[in-house]
DNA sequence: GGTGGTTTTGACAATCATTTTCAACAAGCC
DNA sequence: GGCTTGTTGAAAATGATTGTCAAAACCACC
């Protein structure tokens, strides 16, 4: 309590946080906190599960990773570009493609305000079977 | 095992299943299994929580109700029209409006097949603040 | 290259929605 | 009325996520 102000929070650079970030970069599609934790373990990197959860959540809030909740209620994460976008995910192998849908964005806002809604946000994900998985 | 065939499963009519269905009809927006369970309790209808879960899940699979997973991993249900559609949900009061988006549907399929994906499905929900909640 | 005030970590316990279990029960049918 | 089989529900199990809190790591600043 040196200054009177509420300083936002420093955010330190630690081995664990880098490990999580790097580990996430090495993943193809979306991974859950637990999967990433296992992966780091196998790579020799030792990071506590609790820490992986915290790091992913922080990254998510900072907009550095995207997260989505799967049908069975698992939260999965992925390194993403900072601009607003959506995903096309393969149900079999998890391969993920980022997609932008300007048309959808304007449509969403139009529909919402037609109905008197403001402060709009939306979730949109596409699922399917990718080429490799179909031919295999 | 009287016939050699695999008969699909009769599906019986019970007090509990009707109570769940009716209770759901009386709800405005989306409700979770637990909320509905509480509501039934308060109305004097006694239905086990397990049964509420099972009934809702069955109704969902039968296409009689729509379900979606909220950001915090709760599955919520609502009586819905049978055709494919999406929702515009008020973050404050839960009021829900069904919306159809033919344009989005075609867009989704186009984008998916451009990327070699087949067997497409999608999730799309809009969230916002409804008129009453904004003025209140 | 020490010191002190913070932040961060992580093993473990706690939560909490959902599922499983399984013995008692009730629908539909003879 | 009895039988067969799907159904119920209280209690226990599951499993992802979060809370706890003492020990370890960071980061200026001497
Ligand atoms: Zn694939
Ligand atoms: Zn969008
Ligand atoms: Zn509202
Ligand atoms: Zn649609």
PDB file of N, CA, C and O (backbone and C1' of nucleotides) in Angstrom, chain A residues 15-17 19-20 37 40-41 45-52, chain C residues 9-11:
ATOM      1  N   UNK A  15       8.015 -18.923 -15.374  1.00  0.00           N
ATOM      2  CA  UNK A  15       8.237 -20.123 -16.180  1.00  0.00           C
ATOM      3  C   UNK A  15       6.921 -20.776 -16.531  1.00  0.00           C
ATOM      4  O   UNK A  15       6.668 -21.151 -17.681  1.00  0.00           O
ATOM      5  N   UNK A  16       6.043 -20.919 -15.529  1.00  0.00           N
ATOM      6  CA  UNK A  16       4.787 -21.632 -15.743  1.00  0.00           C
ATOM      7  C   UNK A  16       3.904 -20.965 -16.795  1.00  0.00           C
ATOM      8  O   UNK A  16       3.368 -21.623 -17.680  1.00  0.00           O
ATOM      9  N   UNK A  17       3.783 -19.657 -16.685  1.00  0.00           N
ATOM     10  CA  UNK A  17       2.911 -18.958 -17.631  1.00  0.00           C
ATOM     11  C   UNK A  17       3.445 -19.094 -19.051  1.00  0.00           C
ATOM     12  O   UNK A  17       2.663 -19.284 -19.994  1.00  0.00           O
ATOM     13  N   UNK A  19       5.233 -21.533 -20.129  1.00  0.00           N
ATOM     14  CA  UNK A  19       5.045 -22.924 -20.520  1.00  0.00           C
ATOM     15  C   UNK A  19       3.627 -23.135 -21.040  1.00  0.00           C
ATOM     16  O   UNK A  19       3.416 -23.796 -22.063  1.00  0.00           O
ATOM     17  N   UNK A  20       2.668 -22.566 -20.342  1.00  0.00           N
ATOM     18  CA  UNK A  20       1.276 -22.711 -20.779  1.00  0.00           C
ATOM     19  C   UNK A  20       1.077 -22.072 -22.145  1.00  0.00           C
ATOM     20  O   UNK A  20       0.512 -22.674 -23.057  1.00  0.00           O
ATOM     21  N   UNK A  37      -2.384 -29.683 -19.467  1.00  0.00           N
ATOM     22  CA  UNK A  37      -1.617 -30.047 -18.288  1.00  0.00           C
ATOM     23  C   UNK A  37      -0.884 -31.368 -18.519  1.00  0.00           C
ATOM     24  O   UNK A  37       0.312 -31.483 -18.259  1.00  0.00           O
ATOM     25  N   UNK A  40       2.025 -30.928 -21.002  1.00  0.00           N
ATOM     26  CA  UNK A  40       3.184 -30.275 -20.394  1.00  0.00           C
ATOM     27  C   UNK A  40       3.941 -31.282 -19.534  1.00  0.00           C
ATOM     28  O   UNK A  40       5.171 -31.335 -19.573  1.00  0.00           O
ATOM     29  N   UNK A  41       3.221 -32.055 -18.779  1.00  0.00           N
ATOM     30  CA  UNK A  41       3.829 -33.090 -17.958  1.00  0.00           C
ATOM     31  C   UNK A  41       4.707 -34.001 -18.800  1.00  0.00           C
ATOM     32  O   UNK A  41       5.861 -34.246 -18.497  1.00  0.00           O
ATOM     33  N   UNK A  45       7.924 -30.523 -18.684  1.00  0.00           N
ATOM     34  CA  UNK A  45       7.555 -29.282 -18.020  1.00  0.00           C
ATOM     35  C   UNK A  45       6.624 -29.617 -16.868  1.00  0.00           C
ATOM     36  O   UNK A  45       5.613 -30.254 -17.070  1.00  0.00           O
ATOM     37  N   UNK A  46       6.944 -29.177 -15.705  1.00  0.00           N
ATOM     38  CA  UNK A  46       6.054 -29.447 -14.590  1.00  0.00           C
ATOM     39  C   UNK A  46       5.300 -28.184 -14.183  1.00  0.00           C
ATOM     40  O   UNK A  46       5.891 -27.228 -13.703  1.00  0.00           O
ATOM     41  N   UNK A  47       4.027 -28.204 -14.421  1.00  0.00           N
ATOM     42  CA  UNK A  47       3.175 -27.075 -14.046  1.00  0.00           C
ATOM     43  C   UNK A  47       1.929 -27.630 -13.372  1.00  0.00           C
ATOM     44  O   UNK A  47       1.333 -28.578 -13.864  1.00  0.00           O
ATOM     45  N   UNK A  48       1.582 -27.068 -12.252  1.00  0.00           N
ATOM     46  CA  UNK A  48       0.415 -27.552 -11.533  1.00  0.00           C
ATOM     47  C   UNK A  48      -0.873 -27.353 -12.313  1.00  0.00           C
ATOM     48  O   UNK A  48      -1.021 -26.384 -13.055  1.00  0.00           O
ATOM     49  N   UNK A  49      -1.799 -28.257 -12.107  1.00  0.00           N
ATOM     50  CA  UNK A  49      -3.069 -28.159 -12.816  1.00  0.00           C
ATOM     51  C   UNK A  49      -3.774 -26.854 -12.478  1.00  0.00           C
ATOM     52  O   UNK A  49      -4.292 -26.159 -13.353  1.00  0.00           O
ATOM     53  N   UNK A  50      -3.777 -26.517 -11.218  1.00  0.00           N
ATOM     54  CA  UNK A  50      -4.411 -25.264 -10.803  1.00  0.00           C
ATOM     55  C   UNK A  50      -3.836 -24.090 -11.567  1.00  0.00           C
ATOM     56  O   UNK A  50      -4.557 -23.208 -12.024  1.00  0.00           O
ATOM     57  N   UNK A  51      -2.535 -24.099 -11.724  1.00  0.00           N
ATOM     58  CA  UNK A  51      -1.876 -22.995 -12.409  1.00  0.00           C
ATOM     59  C   UNK A  51      -2.262 -22.948 -13.876  1.00  0.00           C
ATOM     60  O   UNK A  51      -2.452 -21.879 -14.445  1.00  0.00           O
ATOM     61  N   UNK A  52      -2.377 -24.117 -14.492  1.00  0.00           N
ATOM     62  CA  UNK A  52      -2.781 -24.152 -15.895  1.00  0.00           C
ATOM     63  C   UNK A  52      -4.158 -23.516 -16.037  1.00  0.00           C
ATOM     64  O   UNK A  52      -4.385 -22.684 -16.913  1.00  0.00           O
TER      65      UNK A  52
ATOM     66  P    DT C   9       2.142 -18.548 -11.554  1.00  0.00           P
ATOM     67  O5'  DT C   9       2.401 -19.717 -10.523  1.00  0.00           O
ATOM     68  C5'  DT C   9       3.756 -20.003 -10.159  1.00  0.00           C
ATOM     69  C4'  DT C   9       3.802 -21.080  -9.101  1.00  0.00           C
ATOM     70  C3'  DT C   9       3.016 -22.345  -9.451  1.00  0.00           C
ATOM     71  O3'  DT C   9       3.889 -23.457  -9.372  1.00  0.00           O
ATOM     72  C1'  DT C   9       2.484 -21.577  -7.253  1.00  0.00           C
ATOM     73  P    DG C  10       3.525 -24.752 -10.232  1.00  0.00           P
ATOM     74  O5'  DG C  10       2.845 -25.643  -9.103  1.00  0.00           O
ATOM     75  C5'  DG C  10       3.597 -25.945  -7.945  1.00  0.00           C
ATOM     76  C4'  DG C  10       2.722 -26.661  -6.942  1.00  0.00           C
ATOM     77  C3'  DG C  10       1.761 -27.681  -7.577  1.00  0.00           C
ATOM     78  O3'  DG C  10       1.623 -28.776  -6.695  1.00  0.00           O
ATOM     79  C1'  DG C  10       0.526 -26.122  -6.365  1.00  0.00           C
ATOM     80  P    DA C  11       1.920 -30.203  -7.209  1.00  0.00           P
ATOM     81  O5'  DA C  11       1.426 -31.036  -5.934  1.00  0.00           O
ATOM     82  C5'  DA C  11       2.123 -30.890  -4.702  1.00  0.00           C
ATOM     83  C4'  DA C  11       1.158 -30.934  -3.538  1.00  0.00           C
ATOM     84  C3'  DA C  11       0.149 -32.093  -3.561  1.00  0.00           C
ATOM     85  O3'  DA C  11       0.059 -32.646  -2.244  1.00  0.00           O
ATOM     86  C1'  DA C  11      -1.003 -30.011  -3.426  1.00  0.00           C
TER      87       DA C  11
END
